[in-house]
Coordinates of C-alpha atoms in Angstrom, one line a residue:
M138 CA 17.4 -0.3 25.3
I139 CA 18.0 -3.5 28.0
V140 CA 18.7 -3.1 31.1
D141 CA 19.3 -5.9 33.6
L142 CA 17.7 -6.2 36.9
S143 CA 18.3 -8.1 39.6
Q144 CA 15.4 -8.8 41.6
D145 CA 17.2 -7.0 44.5
D146 CA 17.6 -4.0 42.4
M147 CA 14.4 -4.3 40.8
L148 CA 12.5 -0.4 40.1
S149 CA 9.4 -0.1 42.2
D150 CA 7.3 2.8 41.1
E151 CA 8.4 5.2 43.2
D152 CA 12.1 4.8 42.1
V153 CA 12.6 7.0 39.2
F154 CA 14.9 8.1 36.4
I155 CA 17.4 11.1 36.6
L156 CA 16.3 13.3 33.4
D157 CA 18.0 16.2 32.4
I158 CA 14.6 18.6 32.4
D159 CA 14.0 21.3 33.9
T160 CA 11.2 21.4 36.3
D161 CA 11.0 25.2 36.7
N162 CA 9.5 25.2 33.5
L163 CA 7.5 23.4 33.8
P164 CA 3.2 23.8 34.7
N165 CA 2.4 21.3 37.1
V166 CA -1.3 20.0 36.6
S167 CA -3.5 18.1 38.5
D168 CA -5.7 15.0 37.9
K169 CA -8.8 17.1 37.5
G170 CA -7.3 19.5 35.3
G171 CA -6.5 22.5 36.8
L172 CA -3.4 23.5 37.9
S173 CA -1.7 21.3 41.5
E174 CA 0.5 22.9 44.0
P175 CA 3.6 24.5 43.6
D176 CA 5.6 21.8 45.4
T177 CA 3.6 18.4 44.4
I178 CA 3.1 16.7 40.5
V179 CA 0.4 15.0 39.8
S180 CA 0.8 12.8 36.8
D181 CA -2.0 10.0 35.3
G182 CA -2.7 8.2 38.7
L183 CA 1.1 7.7 40.7
S184 CA 1.5 8.9 43.7
D185 CA 2.5 12.7 45.1
R186 CA 6.3 13.5 44.9
N187 CA 7.2 16.5 48.0
A188 CA 9.3 18.8 47.7
S189 CA 11.9 17.0 49.1
D190 CA 11.9 14.4 46.9
I191 CA 11.9 17.4 43.8
E192 CA 15.2 19.6 45.5
S193 CA 16.6 15.9 46.0
E194 CA 16.6 15.7 42.4
K195 CA 17.7 19.1 42.0
Q196 CA 20.8 18.9 44.3
K197 CA 22.3 16.0 41.9
D198 CA 21.3 17.8 38.7
V199 CA 23.8 20.7 40.3
A200 CA 26.2 17.9 41.1
L201 CA 26.7 16.5 38.2
S202 CA 26.2 19.5 35.8
S203 CA 29.5 21.3 38.2
G204 CA 31.7 17.6 37.5
D205 CA 31.2 15.7 41.7
M206 CA 33.2 12.6 42.4
L207 CA 30.1 9.9 41.6
D208 CA 30.0 7.1 44.6
D209 CA 29.8 3.5 42.8
D210 CA 26.6 3.4 42.5
E211 CA 25.7 6.5 40.9
I212 CA 25.7 6.3 37.6
P213 CA 25.1 9.5 35.6
V214 CA 22.4 9.7 33.1
D215 CA 24.5 10.5 29.9
S216 CA 26.6 7.2 30.3
V217 CA 23.5 5.5 29.1
H218 CA 23.2 4.8 25.2
D219 CA 20.0 5.7 25.2
K220 CA 18.3 7.5 21.7
T221 CA 15.1 6.6 22.6
E222 CA 12.7 9.8 22.1
I223 CA 10.7 10.9 24.7
D224 CA 8.4 13.8 24.8
N225 CA 9.5 16.8 26.4
N226 CA 5.6 16.5 28.1
K227 CA 6.4 13.2 29.6
F228 CA 7.7 13.0 33.0
S229 CA 10.9 10.4 32.8
Y230 CA 8.8 8.2 36.1
E231 CA 5.2 7.8 33.7
R232 CA 7.7 6.3 31.5
E233 CA 9.3 4.0 33.5
K234 CA 5.7 2.4 33.7
R235 CA 5.1 1.9 30.0
D236 CA 7.9 -0.3 30.8
K237 CA 7.5 -3.8 29.8
R238 CA 10.0 -6.3 32.6
I239 CA 10.1 -9.3 31.6
D240 CA 12.5 -12.4 33.7
G241 CA 14.1 -9.6 35.1
K242 CA 15.2 -7.0 31.8
C243 CA 13.3 -3.5 30.8
Y244 CA 12.7 -3.0 28.1
C245 CA 11.1 0.3 26.9
N246 CA 9.2 0.2 23.3
N247 CA 9.0 3.7 22.2
E248 CA 10.1 3.2 18.5
I249 CA 7.5 5.1 16.9
T250 CA 7.4 5.6 13.9
K251 CA 7.9 8.7 10.9
P252 CA 4.6 8.9 9.3
Q253 CA 4.3 8.4 5.4
E254 CA 4.0 11.8 3.7
P255 CA 0.6 12.1 1.5
F256 CA 2.0 11.4 -2.8
Q257 CA 0.3 11.1 -5.9
P258 CA 1.3 7.9 -8.2
G259 CA 3.5 8.4 -10.6
A260 CA 3.4 11.8 -9.2
T261 CA 7.9 12.5 -8.9
P262 CA 10.0 15.6 -6.6
E263 CA 10.7 19.1 -8.4
N264 CA 14.3 18.5 -9.2
N265 CA 15.8 21.3 -11.8
N266 CA 12.5 22.6 -11.6
R267 CA 10.4 20.6 -13.4
K268 CA 8.2 17.0 -12.3
Y269 CA 6.2 14.5 -12.9
L270 CA 3.2 15.4 -11.7
A271 CA 1.3 11.7 -12.9
M272 CA 1.9 8.7 -14.5
N273 CA -0.3 5.5 -15.8
H274 CA -0.8 4.2 -19.4
I275 CA -2.8 6.1 -20.2
G276 CA -0.1 8.6 -20.5
C277 CA 2.0 11.4 -17.9
I278 CA 2.5 14.8 -16.9
T279 CA 4.3 17.0 -16.1
T280 CA 5.4 20.8 -15.4
T281 CA 8.1 23.3 -15.9
F282 CA 8.0 25.9 -12.8
H283 CA 8.4 29.4 -14.5
E284 CA 9.3 32.6 -12.5
T285 CA 4.9 33.3 -12.1
Y286 CA 4.2 30.4 -13.5
S287 CA 4.4 27.4 -15.1
T288 CA 3.4 25.1 -18.1
I289 CA 2.0 21.2 -18.0
T290 CA 3.2 19.0 -20.5
V291 CA 0.2 16.1 -20.9
E292 CA 1.2 13.5 -24.0
F293 CA -0.1 10.7 -24.4
H294 CA 0.9 6.7 -25.2
D295 CA -1.7 6.6 -28.5
Q296 CA -0.9 9.8 -30.8
S297 CA -4.1 7.6 -32.7
Y298 CA -6.0 7.6 -30.2
N299 CA -5.1 11.6 -27.9
R300 CA -3.4 13.7 -28.5
G301 CA -1.2 16.4 -26.5
Y302 CA -1.5 19.7 -25.3
N303 CA 1.1 22.2 -23.4
L304 CA -1.0 24.0 -20.2
R305 CA -0.5 27.8 -19.1
D306 CA -0.6 27.5 -15.5
E307 CA -0.6 30.2 -13.2
F308 CA -2.2 28.0 -10.4
N309 CA 1.4 26.3 -10.2
Y310 CA 0.1 22.9 -10.0
S311 CA 0.9 20.3 -8.0
M312 CA -0.8 17.2 -8.1
A313 CA -2.3 15.7 -11.1
C314 CA -4.5 12.8 -12.7
L315 CA -4.6 11.6 -16.2
D316 CA -7.3 9.5 -17.5
K317 CA -8.7 8.9 -21.0
N318 CA -11.9 10.6 -20.4
G319 CA -9.9 13.7 -19.3
A320 CA -7.2 15.3 -17.1
L321 CA -7.5 16.4 -13.0
Y322 CA -4.8 18.9 -11.4
A323 CA -4.4 20.9 -8.0
V324 CA -2.7 23.1 -5.2
E325 CA -2.2 24.0 -1.7
S326 CA -2.9 27.1 -0.5
S327 CA 0.1 29.3 -0.5
E328 CA 0.7 31.7 1.6
M329 CA 1.4 35.5 -0.3
S330 CA 3.9 38.3 0.9
D331 CA 1.3 40.4 2.0
S332 CA -0.2 38.1 5.2
Q333 CA -2.7 36.8 3.3
A334 CA -3.2 33.3 1.2
N335 CA -3.9 31.6 -2.0
P336 CA -6.7 29.2 -1.3
S337 CA -6.5 25.7 -2.9
V338 CA -7.3 25.2 -6.5
L339 CA -9.1 22.0 -8.0
F340 CA -9.1 22.2 -11.6
Y341 CA -11.0 20.1 -13.8
K342 CA -10.0 19.7 -17.9
P343 CA -11.6 16.7 -19.5
Q344 CA -10.4 15.6 -22.7
E345 CA -13.8 15.9 -25.4
T346 CA -16.7 16.5 -24.8
W347 CA -19.9 18.0 -27.4
A348 CA -20.5 21.2 -24.8
S349 CA -18.9 24.5 -24.5
K350 CA -17.1 25.4 -21.8
S351 CA -16.9 21.9 -19.6
E352 CA -14.2 23.1 -18.1
W353 CA -14.6 24.1 -14.1
T354 CA -12.5 24.9 -11.1
V355 CA -13.5 25.4 -7.6
T356 CA -11.3 26.4 -4.8
L357 CA -11.3 26.1 -0.8
P358 CA -12.4 27.2 1.9
Q359 CA -8.9 28.5 3.9
G360 CA -7.6 26.5 6.2
E361 CA -8.5 23.2 4.1
D362 CA -5.5 22.1 1.6
I363 CA -6.0 19.2 -0.7
I364 CA -3.4 16.9 0.0
A365 CA -4.7 13.6 -2.5
I366 CA -6.3 13.3 -5.8
A367 CA -8.2 10.5 -7.6
L368 CA -10.4 10.5 -11.0
C369 CA -12.5 7.7 -11.5
S370 CA -14.9 7.0 -14.6
Q371 CA -17.5 7.9 -12.5
G372 CA -16.3 11.3 -10.3
I373 CA -13.4 12.9 -8.4
I374 CA -12.1 12.4 -5.1
V375 CA -10.7 15.2 -3.2
A376 CA -8.5 14.4 0.3
T377 CA -8.1 17.0 2.4
S378 CA -6.5 18.6 4.8
T379 CA -9.5 18.5 7.0
G380 CA -10.3 15.5 7.6
V381 CA -13.4 15.2 4.7
I382 CA -13.0 13.3 1.4
R383 CA -15.5 15.2 -1.1
I384 CA -16.6 13.3 -4.0
F385 CA -17.6 15.6 -7.3
S386 CA -19.1 14.7 -10.7
L387 CA -17.1 15.2 -13.5
C388 CA -19.1 18.0 -14.1
G389 CA -18.3 19.2 -11.3
V390 CA -21.4 18.1 -9.0
Q391 CA -21.0 17.8 -5.5
T392 CA -22.2 14.1 -5.0
Y393 CA -21.5 12.9 -1.9
I394 CA -19.2 13.5 2.0
L395 CA -17.0 11.3 3.8
A396 CA -14.7 11.9 7.1
L397 CA -10.9 10.2 7.0
T398 CA -8.3 11.9 8.6
S399 CA -4.1 10.7 7.3
V400 CA -5.2 10.1 3.7
V401 CA -1.6 8.9 2.2
C402 CA -3.2 8.0 -0.9
M403 CA -5.2 7.9 -3.6
A404 CA -6.6 5.9 -7.2
G405 CA -9.2 5.2 -8.7
Y406 CA -10.3 3.6 -11.8
D407 CA -14.2 3.1 -13.5
E408 CA -16.5 3.4 -10.8
L409 CA -14.4 2.8 -8.1
V410 CA -11.1 4.5 -5.8
L411 CA -8.7 2.7 -3.8
I412 CA -7.5 4.5 -0.6
A413 CA -4.6 4.6 1.8
Y414 CA -4.2 5.8 5.4
H415 CA -2.8 6.1 8.8
A416 CA -5.2 3.7 10.4
S417 CA -2.7 3.7 13.6
V418 CA 0.3 5.5 14.7
G419 CA 3.9 4.0 13.0
Y420 CA 5.4 1.1 15.9
K421 CA 8.9 -0.5 14.8
G422 CA 9.7 0.8 11.1
S423 CA 6.0 -0.4 10.0
Q424 CA 3.9 2.1 8.8
S425 CA 0.4 1.0 9.9
L426 CA -1.2 2.1 7.0
G427 CA -5.6 0.9 6.6
Y428 CA -6.3 0.7 3.0
I429 CA -10.7 1.1 2.3
L430 CA -11.4 0.4 -1.3
Y431 CA -15.0 2.1 -2.4
N432 CA -17.9 2.5 -4.4
V433 CA -17.9 6.4 -5.4
R434 CA -21.4 5.5 -7.8
T435 CA -23.6 3.2 -5.1
H436 CA -21.8 5.2 -2.2
E437 CA -20.6 1.0 -1.1
I438 CA -17.3 0.6 1.0
L439 CA -16.2 -3.0 -0.7
Q440 CA -13.3 -3.4 1.1
K441 CA -11.6 -2.1 4.0
D442 CA -8.7 -3.4 6.1
I443 CA -4.7 -3.7 7.3
L444 CA -2.6 -2.6 3.7
P445 CA 0.3 -4.6 4.1
I446 CA 3.1 -3.5 3.1
T447 CA 6.8 -5.5 3.9
K448 CA 8.2 -4.2 7.6
G449 CA 10.3 -1.7 6.9
S450 CA 9.2 -0.2 3.8
T451 CA 7.0 3.0 2.5
L452 CA 3.9 2.7 -0.1
K453 CA 5.8 3.9 -3.1
W454 CA 3.2 3.7 -5.9
M455 CA 0.0 2.5 -5.1
G456 CA -3.6 1.8 -8.3
F457 CA -5.4 -0.5 -11.0
S458 CA -4.4 -2.2 -13.5
T459 CA -5.3 -2.2 -17.3
N460 CA -8.0 -4.0 -16.6
G461 CA -8.8 -3.0 -12.9
L462 CA -6.8 -5.2 -10.4
P463 CA -5.9 -3.7 -7.3
A464 CA -2.5 -3.6 -6.4
I465 CA 0.1 -1.7 -4.2
F466 CA 3.9 -1.3 -4.6
D467 CA 6.1 -0.4 -1.8
S468 CA 9.5 0.3 -0.9
K469 CA 10.9 -3.3 -0.6
G470 CA 9.9 -3.5 -4.7
V471 CA 6.9 -6.3 -3.8
L472 CA 3.8 -6.0 -6.2
T473 CA 0.9 -7.2 -4.1
I474 CA -2.5 -7.6 -5.4
L475 CA -6.0 -7.2 -4.3
H476 CA -7.9 -10.7 -4.4
H477 CA -11.5 -10.8 -5.2
H478 CA -12.2 -7.5 -4.4
R479 CA -15.4 -7.4 -6.0
Q480 CA -17.1 -9.5 -3.1
T481 CA -17.3 -7.5 -0.1
N482 CA -15.4 -8.0 2.4
Q483 CA -13.5 -10.7 1.3
G484 CA -10.7 -9.2 -0.6
R485 CA -6.6 -10.4 0.2
W486 CA -3.2 -9.2 0.0
V487 CA -2.1 -11.6 -2.6
P488 CA 2.5 -10.7 -3.5
I489 CA 2.7 -11.4 -7.3
L490 CA 6.1 -10.0 -7.5
N491 CA 8.9 -8.5 -6.0
V492 CA 11.8 -7.8 -8.7
L493 CA 14.4 -7.4 -5.5
S494 CA 14.3 -11.8 -5.1
N495 CA 17.0 -12.1 -8.0
R496 CA 18.6 -9.5 -8.3
K497 CA 22.7 -9.4 -9.4
E498 CA 25.2 -7.9 -7.5
E499 CA 25.9 -5.2 -9.4
E500 CA 21.8 -3.9 -9.1
I501 CA 21.5 -3.6 -5.4
N502 CA 21.8 0.4 -5.7
W503 CA 18.8 0.8 -8.8
T504 CA 15.9 1.6 -8.0
Y505 CA 12.1 0.8 -9.2
W506 CA 9.8 3.5 -10.0
P507 CA 6.4 1.7 -11.2
A508 CA 4.6 3.0 -14.5
W509 CA 1.4 0.9 -14.0
F510 CA 1.1 -3.5 -14.9
T511 CA -1.2 -5.4 -17.1
E512 CA -1.8 -9.7 -16.2
T513 CA 1.6 -10.3 -17.6
T514 CA 3.9 -7.0 -17.0
L515 CA 5.2 -4.2 -15.2
F516 CA 6.0 -1.4 -16.5
C517 CA 8.7 0.6 -14.7
F518 CA 11.4 2.8 -14.8
I519 CA 14.7 0.4 -14.3
C520 CA 17.1 4.1 -12.2
K521 CA 20.4 3.7 -12.1
S522 CA 22.3 6.7 -10.8
E523 CA 19.0 8.4 -9.7
A524 CA 15.8 8.0 -6.9
Y525 CA 12.7 8.2 -9.5
P526 CA 13.0 8.6 -13.4
Q527 CA 14.0 12.4 -15.4
I528 CA 12.3 14.7 -17.7
P529 CA 12.5 14.3 -20.6
R530 CA 10.5 10.4 -19.7
P531 CA 13.6 7.7 -21.2
A532 CA 11.7 4.6 -22.6
F533 CA 10.3 2.0 -20.1
D534 CA 10.8 -1.0 -18.9
E535 CA 9.0 -4.2 -18.7
I536 CA 9.0 -7.0 -15.7
S537 CA 7.6 -10.0 -17.0
L538 CA 5.5 -10.6 -13.4
K539 CA 5.9 -14.3 -11.0
V540 CA 4.5 -14.8 -7.6
P541 CA 7.2 -15.8 -5.5
L542 CA 6.8 -18.9 -4.1
L543 CA 9.8 -21.4 -3.3
N544 CA 11.7 -23.5 -5.8
L545 CA 10.7 -21.1 -8.2
D546 CA 14.6 -22.3 -9.7
R547 CA 13.2 -26.1 -10.3
Q548 CA 9.6 -26.4 -13.0
T549 CA 8.0 -27.6 -10.3
G550 CA 7.7 -24.2 -9.0
Q551 CA 7.8 -22.8 -12.0
C552 CA 4.6 -24.9 -13.0
E553 CA 3.6 -24.4 -9.5
E554 CA 3.0 -20.8 -10.0
I555 CA 1.9 -20.7 -13.5
L556 CA -0.7 -22.2 -11.5
V557 CA -0.9 -19.4 -8.7
R558 CA -1.0 -16.2 -11.1
Y559 CA -3.3 -18.1 -14.1
S560 CA -6.0 -19.2 -10.7
L561 CA -5.4 -15.7 -10.5
L562 CA -6.7 -14.1 -12.5
V563 CA -9.1 -16.9 -14.1
S564 CA -10.9 -15.4 -10.7
F565 CA -10.7 -11.7 -11.3
E566 CA -12.2 -11.7 -14.5
F567 CA -15.2 -13.3 -13.8
E568 CA -15.8 -11.5 -10.5
E569 CA -15.0 -7.7 -12.9
A570 CA -17.3 -9.4 -15.7
M571 CA -19.9 -10.4 -13.7
A572 CA -20.0 -7.1 -12.0
K573 CA -20.1 -5.5 -15.0
N574 CA -22.6 -8.5 -16.5
E575 CA -19.5 -8.1 -19.5
L576 CA -19.4 -12.1 -19.5
E577 CA -19.2 -13.5 -22.9
K578 CA -16.8 -10.7 -23.6
T579 CA -14.0 -12.4 -21.6
R580 CA -14.9 -16.1 -21.5
Q581 CA -12.6 -16.6 -24.7
S582 CA -9.4 -14.8 -22.5
I583 CA -11.1 -17.0 -19.0
K584 CA -10.5 -20.1 -21.7
M585 CA -7.3 -19.3 -23.1
K586 CA -6.2 -18.9 -19.3
N587 CA -7.4 -22.1 -17.6
K588 CA -5.7 -23.8 -20.3
G589 CA -2.5 -22.0 -19.1
I590 CA -3.3 -23.9 -16.1
D591 CA -4.7 -27.7 -17.1
K592 CA -1.2 -27.4 -19.3
A593 CA 1.3 -27.0 -16.1
L594 CA -1.1 -29.2 -14.5
L595 CA 0.3 -32.0 -16.7
E596 CA 3.7 -31.1 -16.4
M597 CA 2.9 -31.3 -12.9
I598 CA 1.4 -34.2 -12.8
H599 CA 4.0 -35.9 -15.7
L600 CA 6.8 -35.4 -13.1
A601 CA 4.9 -37.0 -10.5
C602 CA 4.6 -40.0 -11.9
K603 CA 8.6 -40.1 -12.9
E604 CA 9.2 -39.9 -8.8
E605 CA 7.1 -42.8 -8.6
K606 CA 3.9 -39.8 -6.0
Q607 CA 1.3 -41.3 -8.1
Q608 CA -0.7 -39.4 -4.2
R609 CA 0.0 -36.0 -5.4
A610 CA -0.6 -37.3 -8.5
L611 CA -4.1 -37.9 -8.1
D612 CA -4.2 -34.2 -6.3
L613 CA -3.4 -32.5 -9.1
S614 CA -5.2 -34.8 -11.6
K615 CA -8.1 -32.9 -9.4
L616 CA -7.4 -29.1 -10.5
L617 CA -7.4 -29.6 -13.8
I618 CA -10.1 -28.2 -15.8
K619 CA -11.5 -29.9 -18.6
L620 CA -12.8 -33.7 -19.3
K621 CA -9.6 -33.8 -22.1
S622 CA -7.3 -32.4 -19.4
L623 CA -8.8 -35.4 -16.9
E624 CA -8.3 -37.7 -20.4
S625 CA -5.1 -36.6 -20.8
A626 CA -3.4 -37.4 -17.3
I627 CA -4.5 -40.5 -17.5
K628 CA -2.9 -41.4 -20.2
I629 CA 0.3 -39.7 -18.5
A630 CA 0.1 -42.5 -15.7
R631 CA -0.4 -45.1 -18.3
F632 CA 2.5 -44.2 -19.9
N633 CA 4.5 -44.5 -16.4
N634 CA 3.4 -47.7 -16.0
C635 CA 1.3 -46.6 -13.1
P636 CA -2.7 -48.4 -13.6
I637 CA -3.6 -47.8 -10.4
L638 CA -3.4 -44.2 -10.5
A639 CA -4.8 -44.3 -13.8
D640 CA -7.9 -46.5 -12.6
K641 CA -8.5 -43.7 -9.9
I642 CA -8.3 -40.5 -12.0
C643 CA -10.8 -42.6 -14.3
Q644 CA -13.4 -42.9 -11.4
F645 CA -13.1 -39.4 -10.7
K646 CA -13.8 -37.7 -14.1
E647 CA -16.8 -40.9 -14.0
A648 CA -18.5 -38.2 -11.0
K649 CA -17.0 -35.5 -12.2
I650 CA -18.6 -35.5 -15.2
V651 CA -22.3 -36.7 -13.3
E652 CA -21.5 -33.3 -11.7
L653 CA -21.4 -31.1 -14.5
R654 CA -24.6 -31.4 -15.7
Q655 CA -26.2 -30.9 -12.6
L656 CA -24.7 -27.3 -12.4
P657 CA -25.1 -24.8 -14.9
Q658 CA -22.5 -22.2 -14.5
S659 CA -19.0 -23.8 -12.0
K660 CA -18.0 -20.9 -9.5
T661 CA -14.4 -19.9 -11.3
G662 CA -16.6 -19.2 -14.4
N663 CA -16.6 -21.7 -16.5
S664 CA -19.6 -22.9 -17.8
S665 CA -20.5 -26.5 -17.4
T666 CA -20.8 -27.3 -21.4
T667 CA -16.6 -25.3 -21.5
V668 CA -15.3 -28.1 -19.4
L669 CA -17.2 -30.7 -21.3
E670 CA -15.3 -29.9 -24.7

């Protein structure tokens, strides 16, 4: 709401708005925490209001309710179209104190965003007594509710690796997680007819094990509900309504507990768990979510910061790629990855796909339900008439990842997109391999991506030479990884009649050879011998 105020009509600290508040039912509280005098209201450092002022406002309320004529300078509150909600326990003059006055105008800043409720990645709402509990690259878990029990169905995408099974569910589990080691289930507490409550329950069922009785169940105390769960190869993570996170081993041993309130979602991979929570009160469409990347094995917080979902959206999915890259997907259709997540406090979120950027007119009302993603593709359900996938499960839709850069309709923009995306993937694979001591296993994959980077750079160098942008061509040449690629850049410069550019690239090549012979390992994960090939 914006109200024009002249200098003569500026509201003073003693002025109040007339609100339809029953002052007789409001408790009189002093600044010391006790009740004040019957005819005095004290609030937050404001001066006491005497009985005559209160009586005067009551008379105005009576006049308004009886329909009496108003003077020209009197404006009824109902005529001011301000739909901003005001707490019932706050007085109008407190609201006036909170308003910001800039250039003679009064701006009300009470635009609080409704906080998002906790959810499980891949889970859907109930429809016809059926719903998805979990969905990822391993498989999916569905449940069918009956009168006194439920039936859980676990399906795996690779039937040769694991066979699906059905499970009779007496607890009516409402949450689930699935990975290659097993399945995790949980349910909140529920009221019973005899005024008692069924407690919140956690249940873990391993896929294959050599030991008998490997399944286990944990019951939480009364008053503590499970609101989110996550499963990784190093443990089980449970967030509860009391503001604590309980960590169990895969065999049910309690290994750690930490305090974290307002958890929204969790996802696990290997020894890591990604946790999203409400960092503060949302404002003007922003959820104000924070995140923590936590190592379950070492109990180390790798990253902790604000979760940058698109303004006006909610968090729709959170998880890891098939090879362990943390990511989020919001309701505006933006897939964002956490770059450098293995480097403590150096992680930064990078958007790698916007599914709504190039949609057609008939696709405006389509919704996208993510299931998982790889380094090249997002696997999801494109729902044309529903908000979420139905049962039985439809076929997955595949969307190629494309960093939302500018000028993607041009060849230069397309080459730049390949350069950025491949550079992100190369640095991720190298850091992941170093963390797991598996550099030799990923060397070939990194080598292939480096070839893709150099190919895109050479195309951009050729375009720059054709447009006579020799400085741009030289800068692009300095980004080339392989020495063979530098030789190709020299040939491109000479082909386009740029002899000075060719000489400068040749000088850079010679300097790089000297540098690489002195360094055993480059920062990008390419050994000097690999680059010299």
